[in-house]
Amino acid sequence: MGSVLAVANQKGGVGKTTTAVNLGASIAGAGYPTLLVDLDPQCNATVALGLQKDISPNVYECLSGELTLAATAIPSGIEHLHIVPSTPELAGATVELPRIAGSEGILRERLGAVKERYLFTLLDCPPSLGPLTVNALVAADKVIVPVQTEYFALEGLAQLLDTLSLIQRELNPRLTIAGMILTMYDGRTRLAREVEREVREHFPELVFDTVVPRNVRLGEAPSFGVPVIQHAPQSAGSAAYLKLAKEVAARG
Ligand SMILES: Nc1ncnc2c1ncn2[C@@H]1O[C@H](COP(=O)(O)OP(=O)(O)O)[C@@H](O)[C@H]1O
Ligand SMILES: [Mg+2]
């Protein structure tokens, strides 16, 4: 049985999509059948894999219609990696979902054969704790939290952890934290080293050993529509996500 991992943090720009896309591609590169689900109406993960924003089937059709998530998955162009693309229409789900009783569990109900088909399913969440992220956290077995290695890193994490506890209590007792991944680390600055120390001190056991450096190749890969392991396989960014993939796979 595969695991479903939500990549979540209500802050924008912390590296959720970069992590979902490149971790997904790295796990797939090791030969594991992997699914990336774009749950953000901004469609960044969809575009980062070279797809258009308005193709069908898409994740909105799964949430609002009859299709299961497994039935909505299409090949991504990367071997062993499938994707459920997003569409700007998904923004409507933020308004529509709360009108439906029990809407927190819709994605979970619609997983279909996802866990039979894919060893790893990554859910790229939007930058909020709204209905789409809640659906992801209810459908997930684990959550990966990207934490940008900057001054305000810890700000917002308490709120996120409160939300995770609430969801564990009320909606998804199986949910655990796979780990926090430090992103955009600039080793030349003392600030980055201090933030890393602080986060590891606050959350011993929870922080992945891997640290993702700030890396130009990682930032530019989406404009080529491919993950960094294809765009710049020798880059530090590529090495970091391959290392993270090993950690995630080892933790199951
Ligand atoms: N390690 C990194 N090095 C350089 N640029 C990065 C790195 N991680 C993310 N970025 C860039 O930072 C921006 C925000 O990252 P993104 O993954 O889209 O964050 P989120 O999905 O949390 O909003 C994007 O332009 C992305 O390309
Ligand atoms: Mg994103």
PDB file of C-alpha atoms and ligand atoms in Angstrom:
ATOM      1  CA  MET A   1       0.000   0.000   0.000  1.00  0.00           C
ATOM      2  CA  GLY A   2       1.301   3.409  -0.904  1.00  0.00           C
ATOM      3  CA  SER A   3       1.467   6.491   1.286  1.00  0.00           C
ATOM      4  CA  VAL A   4      -0.147   9.831   0.672  1.00  0.00           C
ATOM      5  CA  LEU A   5       1.945  12.828   1.719  1.00  0.00           C
ATOM      6  CA  ALA A   6       0.611  16.379   1.872  1.00  0.00           C
ATOM      7  CA  VAL A   7       3.185  19.142   1.341  1.00  0.00           C
ATOM      8  CA  ALA A   8       1.734  21.937   3.421  1.00  0.00           C
ATOM      9  CA  ASN A   9       2.497  25.301   4.982  1.00  0.00           C
ATOM     10  CA  GLN A  10       0.032  28.188   4.958  1.00  0.00           C
ATOM     11  CA  LYS A  11       2.844  30.607   4.119  1.00  0.00           C
ATOM     12  CA  GLY A  12       3.397  31.285   0.441  1.00  0.00           C
ATOM     13  CA  GLY A  13       6.798  31.072  -1.194  1.00  0.00           C
ATOM     14  CA  VAL A  14       8.399  28.698   1.302  1.00  0.00           C
ATOM     15  CA  GLY A  15       9.144  25.942  -1.227  1.00  0.00           C
ATOM     16  CA  LYS A  16       6.041  23.720  -1.143  1.00  0.00           C
ATOM     17  CA  THR A  17       5.706  23.392  -4.906  1.00  0.00           C
ATOM     18  CA  THR A  18       9.459  23.154  -5.474  1.00  0.00           C
ATOM     19  CA  THR A  19       9.550  20.347  -2.903  1.00  0.00           C
ATOM     20  CA  ALA A  20       6.474  18.518  -4.224  1.00  0.00           C
ATOM     21  CA  VAL A  21       7.717  18.604  -7.846  1.00  0.00           C
ATOM     22  CA  ASN A  22      11.360  17.772  -7.211  1.00  0.00           C
ATOM     23  CA  LEU A  23      10.812  15.272  -4.428  1.00  0.00           C
ATOM     24  CA  GLY A  24       8.191  13.592  -6.622  1.00  0.00           C
ATOM     25  CA  ALA A  25      10.557  13.456  -9.599  1.00  0.00           C
ATOM     26  CA  SER A  26      13.405  12.168  -7.420  1.00  0.00           C
ATOM     27  CA  ILE A  27      11.303   9.383  -5.907  1.00  0.00           C
ATOM     28  CA  ALA A  28      10.030   8.476  -9.388  1.00  0.00           C
ATOM     29  CA  GLY A  29      13.640   8.531 -10.605  1.00  0.00           C
ATOM     30  CA  ALA A  30      14.385   5.727  -8.152  1.00  0.00           C
ATOM     31  CA  GLY A  31      11.740   3.663  -9.957  1.00  0.00           C
ATOM     32  CA  TYR A  32       8.851   4.042  -7.500  1.00  0.00           C
ATOM     33  CA  PRO A  33       5.454   4.743  -9.087  1.00  0.00           C
ATOM     34  CA  THR A  34       4.680   8.266  -7.872  1.00  0.00           C
ATOM     35  CA  LEU A  35       1.743  10.655  -8.213  1.00  0.00           C
ATOM     36  CA  LEU A  36       1.905  14.432  -7.864  1.00  0.00           C
ATOM     37  CA  VAL A  37      -1.419  16.156  -7.201  1.00  0.00           C
ATOM     38  CA  ASP A  38      -1.600  19.908  -7.806  1.00  0.00           C
ATOM     39  CA  LEU A  39      -4.109  21.256  -5.271  1.00  0.00           C
ATOM     40  CA  ASP A  40      -3.322  24.940  -5.843  1.00  0.00           C
ATOM     41  CA  PRO A  41      -5.471  27.056  -8.224  1.00  0.00           C
ATOM     42  CA  GLN A  42      -2.228  28.861  -9.126  1.00  0.00           C
ATOM     43  CA  CYS A  43      -1.242  25.646 -10.959  1.00  0.00           C
ATOM     44  CA  ASN A  44       2.486  26.106 -10.310  1.00  0.00           C
ATOM     45  CA  ALA A  45       3.224  22.375 -10.048  1.00  0.00           C
ATOM     46  CA  THR A  46       1.245  21.723 -13.251  1.00  0.00           C
ATOM     47  CA  VAL A  47       3.205  24.379 -15.145  1.00  0.00           C
ATOM     48  CA  ALA A  48       6.518  23.267 -13.581  1.00  0.00           C
ATOM     49  CA  LEU A  49       6.009  19.908 -15.298  1.00  0.00           C
ATOM     50  CA  GLY A  50       5.379  21.558 -18.653  1.00  0.00           C
ATOM     51  CA  LEU A  51       1.578  21.202 -18.717  1.00  0.00           C
ATOM     52  CA  GLN A  52      -1.064  23.824 -19.518  1.00  0.00           C
ATOM     53  CA  LYS A  53      -3.218  25.250 -16.738  1.00  0.00           C
ATOM     54  CA  ASP A  54      -6.537  24.386 -18.334  1.00  0.00           C
ATOM     55  CA  ILE A  55      -6.371  20.751 -19.318  1.00  0.00           C
ATOM     56  CA  SER A  56      -8.878  18.055 -18.507  1.00  0.00           C
ATOM     57  CA  PRO A  57      -9.062  15.824 -16.523  1.00  0.00           C
ATOM     58  CA  ASN A  58      -7.953  17.931 -13.568  1.00  0.00           C
ATOM     59  CA  VAL A  59      -8.212  17.991  -9.818  1.00  0.00           C
ATOM     60  CA  TYR A  60     -11.247  20.284  -9.826  1.00  0.00           C
ATOM     61  CA  GLU A  61     -13.198  17.709 -11.849  1.00  0.00           C
ATOM     62  CA  CYS A  62     -12.274  15.146  -9.225  1.00  0.00           C
ATOM     63  CA  LEU A  63     -13.390  17.304  -6.284  1.00  0.00           C
ATOM     64  CA  SER A  64     -16.574  18.596  -7.905  1.00  0.00           C
ATOM     65  CA  GLY A  65     -17.544  15.622 -10.060  1.00  0.00           C
ATOM     66  CA  GLU A  66     -17.561  11.884 -10.146  1.00  0.00           C
ATOM     67  CA  LEU A  67     -14.004  11.089 -11.234  1.00  0.00           C
ATOM     68  CA  THR A  68     -11.666   9.517  -8.694  1.00  0.00           C
ATOM     69  CA  LEU A  69      -8.196  10.974  -8.188  1.00  0.00           C
ATOM     70  CA  ALA A  70      -6.658   7.813  -9.636  1.00  0.00           C
ATOM     71  CA  ALA A  71      -8.847   8.173 -12.754  1.00  0.00           C
ATOM     72  CA  THR A  72      -7.740  11.799 -13.137  1.00  0.00           C
ATOM     73  CA  ALA A  73      -3.990  11.053 -13.170  1.00  0.00           C
ATOM     74  CA  ILE A  74      -2.070  11.441 -16.428  1.00  0.00           C
ATOM     75  CA  PRO A  75       1.596  10.738 -17.346  1.00  0.00           C
ATOM     76  CA  SER A  76       3.838  13.704 -16.550  1.00  0.00           C
ATOM     77  CA  GLY A  77       6.503  13.094 -19.169  1.00  0.00           C
ATOM     78  CA  ILE A  78       8.846  11.844 -16.420  1.00  0.00           C
ATOM     79  CA  GLU A  79       9.093   8.069 -16.149  1.00  0.00           C
ATOM     80  CA  HIS A  80       7.144   6.638 -13.163  1.00  0.00           C
ATOM     81  CA  LEU A  81       5.662  10.076 -12.362  1.00  0.00           C
ATOM     82  CA  HIS A  82       1.993  10.812 -12.980  1.00  0.00           C
ATOM     83  CA  ILE A  83       0.253  14.089 -12.245  1.00  0.00           C
ATOM     84  CA  VAL A  84      -3.240  15.296 -11.478  1.00  0.00           C
ATOM     85  CA  PRO A  85      -3.113  18.811 -12.940  1.00  0.00           C
ATOM     86  CA  SER A  86      -4.812  21.850 -11.477  1.00  0.00           C
ATOM     87  CA  THR A  87      -6.855  24.571 -13.129  1.00  0.00           C
ATOM     88  CA  PRO A  88      -7.604  28.181 -12.114  1.00  0.00           C
ATOM     89  CA  GLU A  89     -11.237  27.032 -11.723  1.00  0.00           C
ATOM     90  CA  LEU A  90     -10.124  25.236  -8.578  1.00  0.00           C
ATOM     91  CA  ALA A  91     -10.341  28.613  -6.826  1.00  0.00           C
ATOM     92  CA  GLY A  92     -14.120  28.056  -6.904  1.00  0.00           C
ATOM     93  CA  ALA A  93     -13.746  24.997  -4.707  1.00  0.00           C
ATOM     94  CA  THR A  94     -12.705  27.207  -1.804  1.00  0.00           C
ATOM     95  CA  VAL A  95     -16.208  28.702  -1.861  1.00  0.00           C
ATOM     96  CA  GLU A  96     -18.127  25.597  -2.954  1.00  0.00           C
ATOM     97  CA  LEU A  97     -16.628  23.010  -0.611  1.00  0.00           C
ATOM     98  CA  PRO A  98     -17.742  24.591   2.695  1.00  0.00           C
ATOM     99  CA  ARG A  99     -21.358  24.516   1.460  1.00  0.00           C
ATOM    100  CA  ILE A 100     -21.311  20.723   1.356  1.00  0.00           C
ATOM    101  CA  ALA A 101     -21.704  18.802   4.615  1.00  0.00           C
ATOM    102  CA  GLY A 102     -18.631  16.693   5.333  1.00  0.00           C
ATOM    103  CA  SER A 103     -16.698  18.382   2.552  1.00  0.00           C
ATOM    104  CA  GLU A 104     -13.415  17.946   4.480  1.00  0.00           C
ATOM    105  CA  GLY A 105     -13.427  14.284   3.477  1.00  0.00           C
ATOM    106  CA  ILE A 106     -14.186  14.594  -0.242  1.00  0.00           C
ATOM    107  CA  LEU A 107     -10.619  14.135  -1.497  1.00  0.00           C
ATOM    108  CA  ARG A 108     -10.157  11.157   0.772  1.00  0.00           C
ATOM    109  CA  GLU A 109     -13.376   9.587  -0.548  1.00  0.00           C
ATOM    110  CA  ARG A 110     -12.210  10.227  -4.100  1.00  0.00           C
ATOM    111  CA  LEU A 111      -8.713   8.713  -3.808  1.00  0.00           C
ATOM    112  CA  GLY A 112      -9.896   5.630  -5.691  1.00  0.00           C
ATOM    113  CA  ALA A 113      -7.053   3.227  -6.524  1.00  0.00           C
ATOM    114  CA  VAL A 114      -4.334   5.775  -5.736  1.00  0.00           C
ATOM    115  CA  LYS A 115      -2.699   3.784  -2.942  1.00  0.00           C
ATOM    116  CA  GLU A 116      -2.746   0.568  -4.970  1.00  0.00           C
ATOM    117  CA  ARG A 117      -1.187   2.248  -8.004  1.00  0.00           C
ATOM    118  CA  TYR A 118       1.341   4.610  -6.472  1.00  0.00           C
ATOM    119  CA  LEU A 119       3.871   3.965  -3.747  1.00  0.00           C
ATOM    120  CA  PHE A 120       4.012   7.705  -3.060  1.00  0.00           C
ATOM    121  CA  THR A 121       1.369  10.357  -3.691  1.00  0.00           C
ATOM    122  CA  LEU A 122       2.370  13.974  -3.029  1.00  0.00           C
ATOM    123  CA  LEU A 123      -0.327  16.618  -2.544  1.00  0.00           C
ATOM    124  CA  ASP A 124       0.950  20.142  -3.318  1.00  0.00           C
ATOM    125  CA  CYS A 125      -1.190  22.425  -1.123  1.00  0.00           C
ATOM    126  CA  PRO A 126      -2.091  26.089  -1.667  1.00  0.00           C
ATOM    127  CA  PRO A 127      -0.720  28.755   0.708  1.00  0.00           C
ATOM    128  CA  SER A 128      -3.594  28.750   3.201  1.00  0.00           C
ATOM    129  CA  LEU A 129      -5.243  26.551   5.791  1.00  0.00           C
ATOM    130  CA  GLY A 130      -8.497  26.696   3.816  1.00  0.00           C
ATOM    131  CA  PRO A 131     -10.724  23.872   2.536  1.00  0.00           C
ATOM    132  CA  LEU A 132      -8.240  22.562  -0.056  1.00  0.00           C
ATOM    133  CA  THR A 133      -5.430  22.161   2.476  1.00  0.00           C
ATOM    134  CA  VAL A 134      -7.860  20.633   4.990  1.00  0.00           C
ATOM    135  CA  ASN A 135      -8.970  18.138   2.323  1.00  0.00           C
ATOM    136  CA  ALA A 136      -5.324  17.275   1.659  1.00  0.00           C
ATOM    137  CA  LEU A 137      -4.595  16.772   5.373  1.00  0.00           C
ATOM    138  CA  VAL A 138      -7.653  14.554   5.801  1.00  0.00           C
ATOM    139  CA  ALA A 139      -6.690  12.441   2.773  1.00  0.00           C
ATOM    140  CA  ALA A 140      -3.006  12.196   3.767  1.00  0.00           C
ATOM    141  CA  ASP A 141      -1.137   9.679   5.900  1.00  0.00           C
ATOM    142  CA  LYS A 142       1.686  12.146   6.514  1.00  0.00           C
ATOM    143  CA  VAL A 143       2.572  15.767   6.070  1.00  0.00           C
ATOM    144  CA  ILE A 144       5.841  17.297   4.901  1.00  0.00           C
ATOM    145  CA  VAL A 145       6.311  20.899   6.031  1.00  0.00           C
ATOM    146  CA  PRO A 146       8.742  23.044   4.042  1.00  0.00           C
ATOM    147  CA  VAL A 147      10.269  25.739   6.242  1.00  0.00           C
ATOM    148  CA  GLN A 148      12.070  28.609   4.571  1.00  0.00           C
ATOM    149  CA  THR A 149      15.381  29.213   6.326  1.00  0.00           C
ATOM    150  CA  GLU A 150      14.847  32.891   7.074  1.00  0.00           C
ATOM    151  CA  TYR A 151      14.164  35.163  10.005  1.00  0.00           C
ATOM    152  CA  PHE A 152      10.421  34.503  10.276  1.00  0.00           C
ATOM    153  CA  ALA A 153      10.797  30.735   9.843  1.00  0.00           C
ATOM    154  CA  LEU A 154       9.148  29.796  13.132  1.00  0.00           C
ATOM    155  CA  GLU A 155       6.335  32.296  12.751  1.00  0.00           C
ATOM    156  CA  GLY A 156       3.210  30.523  11.595  1.00  0.00           C
ATOM    157  CA  LEU A 157       4.552  27.070  12.428  1.00  0.00           C
ATOM    158  CA  ALA A 158       2.693  27.039  15.759  1.00  0.00           C
ATOM    159  CA  GLN A 159      -0.590  27.766  13.964  1.00  0.00           C
ATOM    160  CA  LEU A 160       0.148  25.033  11.434  1.00  0.00           C
ATOM    161  CA  LEU A 161       0.917  22.521  14.193  1.00  0.00           C
ATOM    162  CA  ASP A 162      -2.329  23.493  15.995  1.00  0.00           C
ATOM    163  CA  THR A 163      -4.254  22.849  12.787  1.00  0.00           C
ATOM    164  CA  LEU A 164      -2.530  19.486  12.373  1.00  0.00           C
ATOM    165  CA  SER A 165      -3.485  18.493  15.956  1.00  0.00           C
ATOM    166  CA  LEU A 166      -7.078  19.564  15.355  1.00  0.00           C
ATOM    167  CA  ILE A 167      -7.268  17.486  12.175  1.00  0.00           C
ATOM    168  CA  GLN A 168      -5.682  14.507  13.945  1.00  0.00           C
ATOM    169  CA  ARG A 169      -8.247  14.798  16.722  1.00  0.00           C
ATOM    170  CA  GLU A 170     -11.372  15.460  14.704  1.00  0.00           C
ATOM    171  CA  LEU A 171     -10.913  14.197  11.180  1.00  0.00           C
ATOM    172  CA  ASN A 172      -7.835  12.055  10.552  1.00  0.00           C
ATOM    173  CA  PRO A 173      -6.284  10.223  13.522  1.00  0.00           C
ATOM    174  CA  ARG A 174      -3.783   8.478  11.198  1.00  0.00           C
ATOM    175  CA  LEU A 175      -2.097  11.725  10.218  1.00  0.00           C
ATOM    176  CA  THR A 176       1.554  12.054  11.279  1.00  0.00           C
ATOM    177  CA  ILE A 177       4.301  14.543  10.469  1.00  0.00           C
ATOM    178  CA  ALA A 178       6.808  12.996   8.056  1.00  0.00           C
ATOM    179  CA  GLY A 179       9.136  15.896   8.708  1.00  0.00           C
ATOM    180  CA  MET A 180      10.027  19.525   8.245  1.00  0.00           C
ATOM    181  CA  ILE A 181      12.362  20.331   5.361  1.00  0.00           C
ATOM    182  CA  LEU A 182      14.537  23.427   5.579  1.00  0.00           C
ATOM    183  CA  THR A 183      14.509  25.188   2.224  1.00  0.00           C
ATOM    184  CA  MET A 184      16.356  28.040   0.464  1.00  0.00           C
ATOM    185  CA  TYR A 185      19.266  27.672   2.858  1.00  0.00           C
ATOM    186  CA  ASP A 186      22.091  30.108   2.236  1.00  0.00           C
ATOM    187  CA  GLY A 187      25.070  28.621   4.054  1.00  0.00           C
ATOM    188  CA  ARG A 188      27.112  31.808   3.634  1.00  0.00           C
ATOM    189  CA  THR A 189      24.937  33.661   6.116  1.00  0.00           C
ATOM    190  CA  ARG A 190      25.031  33.340   9.865  1.00  0.00           C
ATOM    191  CA  LEU A 191      21.263  33.907   9.900  1.00  0.00           C
ATOM    192  CA  ALA A 192      20.628  30.685   7.966  1.00  0.00           C
ATOM    193  CA  ARG A 193      22.810  28.677  10.347  1.00  0.00           C
ATOM    194  CA  GLU A 194      21.061  30.220  13.365  1.00  0.00           C
ATOM    195  CA  VAL A 195      17.599  29.570  11.966  1.00  0.00           C
ATOM    196  CA  GLU A 196      18.558  25.953  11.257  1.00  0.00           C
ATOM    197  CA  ARG A 197      19.819  25.512  14.818  1.00  0.00           C
ATOM    198  CA  GLU A 198      16.675  27.107  16.235  1.00  0.00           C
ATOM    199  CA  VAL A 199      14.263  24.983  14.187  1.00  0.00           C
ATOM    200  CA  ARG A 200      16.166  21.782  15.053  1.00  0.00           C
ATOM    201  CA  GLU A 201      16.145  22.755  18.736  1.00  0.00           C
ATOM    202  CA  HIS A 202      12.415  23.504  18.742  1.00  0.00           C
ATOM    203  CA  PHE A 203      11.488  20.365  16.834  1.00  0.00           C
ATOM    204  CA  PRO A 204      14.025  17.655  17.609  1.00  0.00           C
ATOM    205  CA  GLU A 205      13.194  14.463  15.655  1.00  0.00           C
ATOM    206  CA  LEU A 206      10.934  16.329  13.235  1.00  0.00           C
ATOM    207  CA  VAL A 207      13.446  18.021  10.933  1.00  0.00           C
ATOM    208  CA  PHE A 208      14.870  16.083   7.973  1.00  0.00           C
ATOM    209  CA  ASP A 209      18.687  15.831   7.909  1.00  0.00           C
ATOM    210  CA  THR A 210      18.601  17.064   4.326  1.00  0.00           C
ATOM    211  CA  VAL A 211      18.715  20.832   3.904  1.00  0.00           C
ATOM    212  CA  VAL A 212      17.747  22.307   0.523  1.00  0.00           C
ATOM    213  CA  PRO A 213      20.153  25.091  -0.461  1.00  0.00           C
ATOM    214  CA  ARG A 214      19.135  28.260  -2.232  1.00  0.00           C
ATOM    215  CA  ASN A 215      20.020  27.244  -5.758  1.00  0.00           C
ATOM    216  CA  VAL A 216      19.516  29.106  -9.035  1.00  0.00           C
ATOM    217  CA  ARG A 217      18.895  25.874 -10.961  1.00  0.00           C
ATOM    218  CA  LEU A 218      15.991  24.995  -8.671  1.00  0.00           C
ATOM    219  CA  GLY A 219      14.440  28.414  -9.191  1.00  0.00           C
ATOM    220  CA  GLU A 220      14.745  28.342 -12.973  1.00  0.00           C
ATOM    221  CA  ALA A 221      13.779  24.695 -13.643  1.00  0.00           C
ATOM    222  CA  PRO A 222       9.989  25.454 -13.732  1.00  0.00           C
ATOM    223  CA  SER A 223      10.519  27.858 -16.636  1.00  0.00           C
ATOM    224  CA  PHE A 224      11.828  24.875 -18.625  1.00  0.00           C
ATOM    225  CA  GLY A 225       8.848  22.740 -17.581  1.00  0.00           C
ATOM    226  CA  VAL A 226      11.008  20.005 -16.060  1.00  0.00           C
ATOM    227  CA  PRO A 227      12.192  19.036 -12.570  1.00  0.00           C
ATOM    228  CA  VAL A 228      15.712  19.991 -11.539  1.00  0.00           C
ATOM    229  CA  ILE A 229      17.020  16.418 -11.849  1.00  0.00           C
ATOM    230  CA  GLN A 230      16.399  16.796 -15.593  1.00  0.00           C
ATOM    231  CA  HIS A 231      17.212  20.468 -15.952  1.00  0.00           C
ATOM    232  CA  ALA A 232      20.487  20.388 -13.985  1.00  0.00           C
ATOM    233  CA  PRO A 233      21.229  16.894 -12.664  1.00  0.00           C
ATOM    234  CA  GLN A 234      24.635  17.918 -11.301  1.00  0.00           C
ATOM    235  CA  SER A 235      23.319  20.900  -9.335  1.00  0.00           C
ATOM    236  CA  ALA A 236      23.254  21.221  -5.561  1.00  0.00           C
ATOM    237  CA  GLY A 237      19.459  21.530  -5.741  1.00  0.00           C
ATOM    238  CA  SER A 238      19.165  18.237  -7.566  1.00  0.00           C
ATOM    239  CA  ALA A 239      21.476  16.510  -5.048  1.00  0.00           C
ATOM    240  CA  ALA A 240      19.424  17.865  -2.140  1.00  0.00           C
ATOM    241  CA  TYR A 241      16.089  16.550  -3.428  1.00  0.00           C
ATOM    242  CA  LEU A 242      17.626  13.150  -4.273  1.00  0.00           C
ATOM    243  CA  LYS A 243      18.885  12.974  -0.689  1.00  0.00           C
ATOM    244  CA  LEU A 244      15.477  14.013   0.655  1.00  0.00           C
ATOM    245  CA  ALA A 245      13.843  11.317  -1.503  1.00  0.00           C
ATOM    246  CA  LYS A 246      16.044   8.701   0.178  1.00  0.00           C
ATOM    247  CA  GLU A 247      15.060   9.995   3.615  1.00  0.00           C
ATOM    248  CA  VAL A 248      11.361  10.034   2.762  1.00  0.00           C
ATOM    249  CA  ALA A 249      11.507   6.557   1.200  1.00  0.00           C
ATOM    250  CA  ALA A 250      13.420   5.225   4.230  1.00  0.00           C
ATOM    251  CA  ARG A 251      10.736   6.561   6.566  1.00  0.00           C
ATOM    252  CA  GLY A 252       8.131   4.773   4.385  1.00  0.00           C
TER     253      GLY A 252
HETATM  254  N1  LIG B   1      15.888  26.112  -2.904  1.00  0.00           N
HETATM  255  C1  LIG B   1      15.528  27.095  -3.730  1.00  0.00           C
HETATM  256  N2  LIG B   1      16.460  27.856  -4.344  1.00  0.00           N
HETATM  257  C2  LIG B   1      16.081  28.870  -5.167  1.00  0.00           C
HETATM  258  N3  LIG B   1      14.816  29.199  -5.449  1.00  0.00           N
HETATM  259  C3  LIG B   1      13.847  28.476  -4.858  1.00  0.00           C
HETATM  260  C4  LIG B   1      14.151  27.393  -3.977  1.00  0.00           C
HETATM  261  N4  LIG B   1      12.976  26.871  -3.538  1.00  0.00           N
HETATM  262  C5  LIG B   1      11.997  27.591  -4.115  1.00  0.00           C
HETATM  263  N5  LIG B   1      12.513  28.544  -4.915  1.00  0.00           N
HETATM  264  C6  LIG B   1      11.762  29.572  -5.661  1.00  0.00           C
HETATM  265  O1  LIG B   1      11.060  30.352  -4.715  1.00  0.00           O
HETATM  266  C7  LIG B   1       9.743  30.645  -5.161  1.00  0.00           C
HETATM  267  C8  LIG B   1       8.723  30.078  -4.174  1.00  0.00           C
HETATM  268  O2  LIG B   1       8.852  28.663  -4.134  1.00  0.00           O
HETATM  269  P1  LIG B   1       7.586  27.696  -4.254  1.00  0.00           P
HETATM  270  O3  LIG B   1       8.098  26.303  -4.237  1.00  0.00           O
HETATM  271  O4  LIG B   1       6.745  28.098  -5.418  1.00  0.00           O
HETATM  272  O5  LIG B   1       6.854  28.037  -2.887  1.00  0.00           O
HETATM  273  P2  LIG B   1       5.336  27.741  -2.415  1.00  0.00           P
HETATM  274  O6  LIG B   1       4.827  26.611  -3.242  1.00  0.00           O
HETATM  275  O7  LIG B   1       5.493  27.397  -0.957  1.00  0.00           O
HETATM  276  O8  LIG B   1       4.570  29.003  -2.604  1.00  0.00           O
HETATM  277  C9  LIG B   1       9.639  30.041  -6.553  1.00  0.00           C
HETATM  278  O9  LIG B   1       9.934  31.033  -7.498  1.00  0.00           O
HETATM  279  C10 LIG B   1      10.705  28.948  -6.558  1.00  0.00           C
HETATM  280  O10 LIG B   1      11.188  28.695  -7.844  1.00  0.00           O
HETATM  281 MG    MG B   2       3.072  26.492  -4.429  1.00  0.00          MG
END
